[in-house]
Amino acid sequence: MSVGWLEVVVATLFLSVVVSLVLARGRHWLEPGFWKVAAIPLLAMVVHAVYDAGVHKLQTVNRPALFWAFAQAFGNLFGAGVWGFMHTLPQINLYSHGTQMAAAHGHLAFFGAYVSANLALFYYILGKTRVKEGYILNGVPWKIAYVGLIVGIFGMTAALTVAGFTQTMIERATLGSTWEAYIQAQMHPWMEEAFKWRLFFGVVFILSYLVLLYDLITAGKRVEQLKEAQLAG
Amino acid sequence: MLAETIYKLMLYGFLMVSFACFYAILYTLGKAIRLPYLQKLSYSFGVLQFLSGLGMVTSDYLDLLWRAIILFSTFAYLFIPPIMWRVVTAFHERGTSKTL
């Protein structure tokens, strides 16, 4: 069996998910010190993704699988790496733990690390099982879902970050985590505005998710219809 | 004062990994599509990453152990893109040409 570059990408992606999962769990259990180096494999993964994109010029028979693999590399780095790095230092986490900052980190990290990886594998398997050899898995719906889901998750993350920042600074670091401090932070304009934007991007996300479901259910059938039309025409 | 310290540490942490990310992307892209100016531009992000890390290291709020760990990470991030480039190219040369 010859090994194509998409197989190498998907296999690396799967391995990196397992490694990052172990490292991430390790970081949460063995908090002192470990989190600072946990982002290093995530950075290495991005190097690999950019290498593949540049050298192979995105030529593949399964574009959605490839693009979700890229989303995994970048989403994992930003969600787990950048957002994790920002507030997981114990001296900071003492104040940010349990705020919307943790929710922002969780939203982007899980989307990047696991949702994107699963979607890449779904499309890869779809390409192997529902699409006959020689057919190219592509189309408009997956692109709409891809852009919509990424805009939605980054929008929610940005909104939650603003809300979490407000909680960390006002409720925790300035007013000292009292009930009164909690109420004041919840009524702060930054908090109220952030929750409105979170709702807006949540709606964007769920609409894109419906498009994704449609594409996953019908992609194989549509590719075959397209090929038949090409042969008939 | 405490809020300001927390805010600065969060900001430096955010910038440190973000710049490390831009450094890695531009470095790899510059090498992959043979654009030397992108590679040169990437080094400026490497320097910015290092400076952001130093911003955390110089904070009085952290004790020596934490400063040492952050300093180690700051240096490590400088070497990740070139080392990973070698690993990935070697990996692909072996992986894609081999028949299993």
CSV table of C-alpha atoms in Angstrom, one decimal:
chain,number,residue,atom,x,y,z
A,1,MET,CA,0.0,0.0,0.0
A,2,SER,CA,1.5,3.3,-1.0
A,3,VAL,CA,1.3,6.1,1.6
A,4,GLY,CA,0.1,9.5,0.2
A,5,TRP,CA,0.8,12.8,1.9
A,6,LEU,CA,-2.8,13.2,3.1
A,7,GLU,CA,-2.5,9.9,5.0
A,8,VAL,CA,0.7,11.2,6.6
A,9,VAL,CA,-1.1,14.4,7.6
A,10,VAL,CA,-4.1,12.6,9.1
A,11,ALA,CA,-1.9,10.0,10.9
A,12,THR,CA,0.3,12.9,12.3
A,13,LEU,CA,-2.8,14.7,13.3
A,14,PHE,CA,-4.2,11.7,15.2
A,15,LEU,CA,-0.9,11.1,16.9
A,16,SER,CA,-0.6,14.8,17.8
A,17,VAL,CA,-4.1,14.8,19.3
A,18,VAL,CA,-3.1,11.9,21.6
A,19,VAL,CA,0.2,13.5,22.5
A,20,SER,CA,-1.4,16.9,23.2
A,21,LEU,CA,-4.2,15.2,25.2
A,22,VAL,CA,-1.6,13.4,27.4
A,23,LEU,CA,0.4,16.6,27.8
A,24,ALA,CA,-2.7,18.7,28.5
A,25,ARG,CA,-3.9,16.2,31.1
A,26,GLY,CA,-0.4,16.1,32.6
A,27,ARG,CA,-0.3,19.9,32.7
A,28,HIS,CA,-3.6,20.0,34.7
A,29,TRP,CA,-2.5,17.3,37.1
A,30,LEU,CA,1.1,18.4,37.5
A,31,GLU,CA,0.4,22.1,37.4
A,32,PRO,CA,3.8,23.5,38.5
A,33,GLY,CA,6.0,24.2,35.6
A,34,PHE,CA,4.7,21.8,33.0
A,35,TRP,CA,2.2,24.1,31.2
A,36,LYS,CA,5.0,26.3,29.9
A,37,VAL,CA,6.4,23.6,27.7
A,38,ALA,CA,3.1,22.1,26.8
A,39,ALA,CA,2.6,24.6,23.9
A,40,ILE,CA,5.9,23.5,22.3
A,41,PRO,CA,4.4,20.5,20.4
A,42,LEU,CA,1.5,22.6,19.3
A,43,LEU,CA,4.0,25.0,17.7
A,44,ALA,CA,5.8,22.1,16.1
A,45,MET,CA,2.4,20.9,14.7
A,46,VAL,CA,1.8,24.3,13.0
A,47,VAL,CA,5.3,24.1,11.4
A,48,HIS,CA,4.3,20.7,10.0
A,49,ALA,CA,0.9,22.0,8.7
A,50,VAL,CA,2.5,25.1,7.0
A,51,TYR,CA,5.2,22.8,5.5
A,52,ASP,CA,2.5,20.6,3.9
A,53,ALA,CA,0.4,23.6,2.7
A,54,GLY,CA,3.5,25.2,1.1
A,55,VAL,CA,5.3,22.2,-0.4
A,56,HIS,CA,2.2,20.4,-1.7
A,57,LYS,CA,0.4,23.6,-2.8
A,58,LEU,CA,-2.9,22.2,-1.3
A,59,GLN,CA,-3.2,19.6,-4.0
A,60,THR,CA,-5.4,16.8,-2.7
A,61,VAL,CA,-8.5,14.7,-3.5
A,62,ASN,CA,-10.1,15.6,-0.2
A,63,ARG,CA,-10.0,19.3,0.5
A,64,PRO,CA,-12.4,19.4,3.6
A,65,ALA,CA,-10.2,16.8,5.4
A,66,LEU,CA,-7.1,18.7,4.6
A,67,PHE,CA,-8.5,22.1,5.7
A,68,TRP,CA,-10.0,20.7,8.9
A,69,ALA,CA,-6.5,19.2,9.6
A,70,PHE,CA,-5.1,22.7,9.2
A,71,ALA,CA,-7.8,24.1,11.5
A,72,GLN,CA,-6.8,21.6,14.0
A,73,ALA,CA,-3.2,22.6,14.0
A,74,PHE,CA,-4.0,26.4,14.2
A,75,GLY,CA,-7.0,26.1,16.5
A,76,ASN,CA,-5.1,23.9,18.9
A,77,LEU,CA,-2.2,26.3,19.1
A,78,PHE,CA,-4.4,29.4,19.6
A,79,GLY,CA,-6.9,27.7,21.9
A,80,ALA,CA,-4.6,25.6,24.0
A,81,GLY,CA,-1.4,27.4,23.4
A,82,VAL,CA,-2.1,31.2,23.4
A,83,TRP,CA,-5.3,31.2,25.5
A,84,GLY,CA,-3.8,28.6,27.9
A,85,PHE,CA,-0.5,30.3,28.2
A,86,MET,CA,-2.2,33.6,28.9
A,87,HIS,CA,-3.9,32.5,32.1
A,88,THR,CA,-2.7,29.1,33.3
A,89,LEU,CA,0.3,30.4,35.3
A,90,PRO,CA,-0.9,29.6,38.9
A,91,GLN,CA,-0.2,33.2,40.0
A,92,ILE,CA,-2.7,34.3,37.4
A,93,ASN,CA,-5.0,31.3,37.5
A,94,LEU,CA,-5.6,32.1,41.2
A,95,TYR,CA,-7.7,35.0,39.9
A,96,SER,CA,-8.9,33.8,36.5
A,97,HIS,CA,-10.0,30.2,37.5
A,98,GLY,CA,-13.7,29.6,37.0
A,99,THR,CA,-14.3,32.9,35.2
A,100,GLN,CA,-15.3,33.3,31.6
A,101,MET,CA,-11.6,33.4,30.8
A,102,ALA,CA,-11.5,29.6,31.5
A,103,ALA,CA,-14.6,29.2,29.3
A,104,ALA,CA,-12.9,31.2,26.4
A,105,HIS,CA,-9.8,28.9,26.7
A,106,GLY,CA,-11.9,25.8,26.8
A,107,HIS,CA,-14.1,26.7,23.9
A,108,LEU,CA,-11.2,27.4,21.5
A,109,ALA,CA,-9.0,24.7,22.8
A,110,PHE,CA,-11.6,21.9,22.5
A,111,PHE,CA,-12.7,23.2,19.1
A,112,GLY,CA,-9.1,23.3,17.8
A,113,ALA,CA,-7.8,20.1,19.4
A,114,TYR,CA,-10.7,17.7,19.2
A,115,VAL,CA,-13.7,19.1,17.1
A,116,SER,CA,-11.4,19.9,14.1
A,117,ALA,CA,-9.5,16.6,14.4
A,118,ASN,CA,-12.8,14.7,14.4
A,119,LEU,CA,-14.1,16.6,11.4
A,120,ALA,CA,-10.9,16.0,9.5
A,121,LEU,CA,-11.2,12.3,10.3
A,122,PHE,CA,-15.0,12.3,9.4
A,123,TYR,CA,-14.2,13.8,6.0
A,124,TYR,CA,-11.2,11.5,5.4
A,125,ILE,CA,-13.4,8.4,6.1
A,126,LEU,CA,-16.2,9.9,4.0
A,127,GLY,CA,-13.7,10.2,1.1
A,128,LYS,CA,-12.6,6.6,1.5
A,129,THR,CA,-16.1,5.1,1.9
A,130,ARG,CA,-18.7,7.2,0.1
A,131,VAL,CA,-16.7,8.7,-2.7
A,132,LYS,CA,-15.3,6.4,-5.4
A,133,GLU,CA,-11.6,6.5,-6.3
A,134,GLY,CA,-10.8,9.3,-8.6
A,135,TYR,CA,-13.6,11.6,-7.4
A,136,ILE,CA,-12.6,14.8,-5.7
A,137,LEU,CA,-14.4,15.6,-2.4
A,138,ASN,CA,-15.1,19.3,-2.6
A,139,GLY,CA,-18.0,21.7,-2.9
A,140,VAL,CA,-19.6,24.9,-1.5
A,141,PRO,CA,-21.4,23.7,1.7
A,142,TRP,CA,-18.3,22.5,3.5
A,143,LYS,CA,-16.6,25.9,2.8
A,144,ILE,CA,-19.6,27.8,4.3
A,145,ALA,CA,-19.6,25.5,7.3
A,146,TYR,CA,-15.8,25.8,7.7
A,147,VAL,CA,-15.8,29.6,7.6
A,148,GLY,CA,-18.9,29.9,9.7
A,149,LEU,CA,-17.8,27.5,12.4
A,150,ILE,CA,-14.3,29.2,12.7
A,151,VAL,CA,-15.8,32.7,12.8
A,152,GLY,CA,-18.4,31.6,15.3
A,153,ILE,CA,-15.9,29.9,17.7
A,154,PHE,CA,-13.4,32.8,17.5
A,155,GLY,CA,-16.2,35.3,18.0
A,156,MET,CA,-17.5,33.5,21.1
A,157,THR,CA,-14.0,33.1,22.4
A,158,ALA,CA,-13.3,36.8,22.0
A,159,ALA,CA,-16.5,37.7,23.7
A,160,LEU,CA,-15.9,35.3,26.6
A,161,THR,CA,-12.3,36.6,26.9
A,162,VAL,CA,-13.6,40.2,27.4
A,163,ALA,CA,-16.1,38.9,30.0
A,164,GLY,CA,-13.5,36.8,31.7
A,165,PHE,CA,-11.0,39.7,31.8
A,166,THR,CA,-13.7,41.9,33.4
A,167,GLN,CA,-14.3,39.2,36.0
A,168,THR,CA,-10.6,38.5,36.7
A,169,MET,CA,-9.8,42.2,37.1
A,170,ILE,CA,-12.9,43.7,38.8
A,171,GLU,CA,-14.4,40.8,40.7
A,172,ARG,CA,-11.3,39.0,41.7
A,173,ALA,CA,-8.1,41.1,41.6
A,174,THR,CA,-9.6,44.5,42.6
A,175,LEU,CA,-12.7,43.8,44.7
A,176,GLY,CA,-11.6,40.5,46.3
A,177,SER,CA,-14.2,37.8,45.2
A,178,THR,CA,-17.0,38.9,47.5
A,179,TRP,CA,-20.7,38.4,46.6
A,180,GLU,CA,-20.9,42.2,46.0
A,181,ALA,CA,-17.9,42.0,43.7
A,182,TYR,CA,-19.5,39.3,41.7
A,183,ILE,CA,-22.7,41.4,41.2
A,184,GLN,CA,-20.7,44.4,40.3
A,185,ALA,CA,-18.7,42.5,37.7
A,186,GLN,CA,-21.9,40.9,36.2
A,187,MET,CA,-23.5,44.3,35.8
A,188,HIS,CA,-20.4,45.9,34.2
A,189,PRO,CA,-21.0,47.1,30.6
A,190,TRP,CA,-18.0,45.0,29.3
A,191,MET,CA,-19.7,41.9,30.7
A,192,GLU,CA,-23.2,42.7,29.4
A,193,GLU,CA,-21.9,43.6,25.9
A,194,ALA,CA,-19.7,40.5,25.8
A,195,PHE,CA,-22.7,38.2,26.5
A,196,LYS,CA,-24.6,39.8,23.7
A,197,TRP,CA,-21.8,39.1,21.3
A,198,ARG,CA,-21.4,35.6,22.6
A,199,LEU,CA,-25.1,35.0,21.8
A,200,PHE,CA,-24.6,36.4,18.3
A,201,PHE,CA,-21.6,34.3,17.5
A,202,GLY,CA,-23.3,31.3,19.0
A,203,VAL,CA,-26.1,31.6,16.5
A,204,VAL,CA,-23.6,31.9,13.7
A,205,PHE,CA,-21.9,28.8,15.0
A,206,ILE,CA,-25.1,26.7,15.2
A,207,LEU,CA,-26.3,27.7,11.7
A,208,SER,CA,-22.9,26.7,10.3
A,209,TYR,CA,-23.1,23.5,12.2
A,210,LEU,CA,-26.4,22.7,10.4
A,211,VAL,CA,-24.7,23.3,7.1
A,212,LEU,CA,-21.9,21.0,8.2
A,213,LEU,CA,-24.4,18.2,9.0
A,214,TYR,CA,-26.1,18.7,5.6
A,215,ASP,CA,-22.7,18.4,3.9
A,216,LEU,CA,-21.6,15.3,5.8
A,217,ILE,CA,-24.9,13.5,5.1
A,218,THR,CA,-25.1,14.4,1.4
A,219,ALA,CA,-21.5,14.9,0.2
A,220,GLY,CA,-20.9,11.4,-1.1
A,221,LYS,CA,-24.2,11.4,-3.1
A,222,ARG,CA,-23.6,14.9,-4.5
A,223,VAL,CA,-20.1,14.0,-5.7
A,224,GLU,CA,-21.5,10.9,-7.6
A,225,GLN,CA,-24.2,13.0,-9.1
A,226,LEU,CA,-21.7,15.6,-10.3
A,227,LYS,CA,-19.5,12.9,-11.9
A,228,GLU,CA,-22.5,11.3,-13.6
A,229,ALA,CA,-23.6,14.7,-15.0
A,230,GLN,CA,-20.0,15.2,-16.3
A,231,LEU,CA,-20.0,11.8,-17.9
A,232,ALA,CA,-23.5,12.4,-19.5
A,233,GLY,CA,-22.6,15.9,-20.6
B,1,MET,CA,-1.6,47.3,41.7
B,2,LEU,CA,-2.4,43.6,41.8
B,3,ALA,CA,-4.9,43.9,38.9
B,4,GLU,CA,-2.3,45.8,36.9
B,5,THR,CA,0.3,43.1,37.5
B,6,ILE,CA,-2.1,40.3,36.6
B,7,TYR,CA,-3.1,42.2,33.5
B,8,LYS,CA,0.6,42.7,32.4
B,9,LEU,CA,1.4,39.1,32.9
B,10,MET,CA,-1.6,37.9,30.9
B,11,LEU,CA,-0.7,40.3,28.1
B,12,TYR,CA,2.9,39.2,28.0
B,13,GLY,CA,1.9,35.6,28.0
B,14,PHE,CA,-0.6,36.2,25.2
B,15,LEU,CA,1.9,38.1,23.1
B,16,MET,CA,4.7,35.6,23.7
B,17,VAL,CA,2.9,32.6,22.2
B,18,SER,CA,1.2,34.7,19.5
B,19,PHE,CA,4.6,36.0,18.3
B,20,ALA,CA,6.0,32.5,18.5
B,21,CYS,CA,3.1,31.4,16.3
B,22,PHE,CA,3.8,34.1,13.7
B,23,TYR,CA,7.5,33.3,13.8
B,24,ALA,CA,6.8,29.6,13.1
B,25,ILE,CA,4.3,30.3,10.4
B,26,LEU,CA,6.4,32.8,8.5
B,27,TYR,CA,9.6,30.9,8.9
B,28,THR,CA,8.1,27.7,7.6
B,29,LEU,CA,6.2,29.4,4.8
B,30,GLY,CA,9.4,31.3,3.7
B,31,LYS,CA,11.3,28.0,3.5
B,32,ALA,CA,8.5,26.0,1.9
B,33,ILE,CA,7.7,28.4,-0.9
B,34,ARG,CA,11.2,29.8,-1.1
B,35,LEU,CA,10.6,33.4,-0.1
B,36,PRO,CA,13.7,34.5,1.9
B,37,TYR,CA,12.1,37.8,2.9
B,38,LEU,CA,9.4,36.0,4.8
B,39,GLN,CA,12.0,34.0,6.6
B,40,LYS,CA,13.8,37.2,7.5
B,41,LEU,CA,10.6,38.8,8.6
B,42,SER,CA,9.9,35.8,10.8
B,43,TYR,CA,13.1,36.5,12.9
B,44,SER,CA,11.6,39.8,13.9
B,45,PHE,CA,8.6,37.9,15.4
B,46,GLY,CA,11.1,35.6,17.1
B,47,VAL,CA,12.7,38.6,18.8
B,48,LEU,CA,9.3,40.0,19.8
B,49,GLN,CA,8.5,36.6,21.3
B,50,PHE,CA,11.7,36.7,23.3
B,51,LEU,CA,11.0,40.3,24.5
B,52,SER,CA,7.5,39.3,25.6
B,53,GLY,CA,8.9,36.4,27.5
B,54,LEU,CA,11.4,38.8,29.2
B,55,GLY,CA,8.5,41.0,30.2
B,56,MET,CA,7.2,38.0,32.3
B,57,VAL,CA,10.7,37.1,33.5
B,58,THR,CA,11.4,40.6,34.9
B,59,SER,CA,8.1,40.7,36.9
B,60,ASP,CA,8.6,40.9,40.6
B,61,TYR,CA,5.4,39.0,41.2
B,62,LEU,CA,7.0,35.7,40.1
B,63,ASP,CA,9.6,33.8,42.1
B,64,LEU,CA,12.9,32.4,40.8
B,65,LEU,CA,11.5,29.0,39.8
B,66,TRP,CA,8.8,30.5,37.6
B,67,ARG,CA,11.2,33.0,36.0
B,68,ALA,CA,13.6,30.1,35.2
B,69,ILE,CA,10.9,28.0,33.6
B,70,ILE,CA,9.6,31.0,31.5
B,71,LEU,CA,13.2,31.9,30.4
B,72,PHE,CA,13.8,28.3,29.3
B,73,SER,CA,10.5,28.4,27.3
B,74,THR,CA,11.5,31.7,25.8
B,75,PHE,CA,14.7,30.2,24.4
B,76,ALA,CA,13.1,27.0,23.4
B,77,TYR,CA,10.5,28.8,21.2
B,78,LEU,CA,13.4,30.4,19.3
B,79,PHE,CA,14.7,27.0,18.2
B,80,ILE,CA,11.4,25.2,17.5
B,81,PRO,CA,10.8,26.3,13.9
B,82,PRO,CA,14.3,25.5,12.5
B,83,ILE,CA,14.5,22.2,14.4
B,84,MET,CA,10.9,21.2,13.3
B,85,TRP,CA,11.7,22.2,9.7
B,86,ARG,CA,14.5,19.6,9.7
B,87,VAL,CA,12.4,17.0,11.4
B,88,VAL,CA,9.4,17.5,9.0
B,89,THR,CA,11.5,17.5,5.9
B,90,ALA,CA,13.3,14.3,7.0
B,91,PHE,CA,10.0,12.7,8.0
B,92,HIS,CA,8.4,13.4,4.6
B,93,GLU,CA,11.4,12.3,2.6
B,94,ARG,CA,11.2,8.9,4.3
B,95,GLY,CA,7.4,8.7,4.8
B,96,THR,CA,6.1,9.5,1.4
B,97,SER,CA,8.6,7.6,-0.7
B,98,LYS,CA,8.4,4.4,1.3
B,99,THR,CA,6.0,1.6,0.1
B,100,LEU,CA,4.5,-0.3,3.0
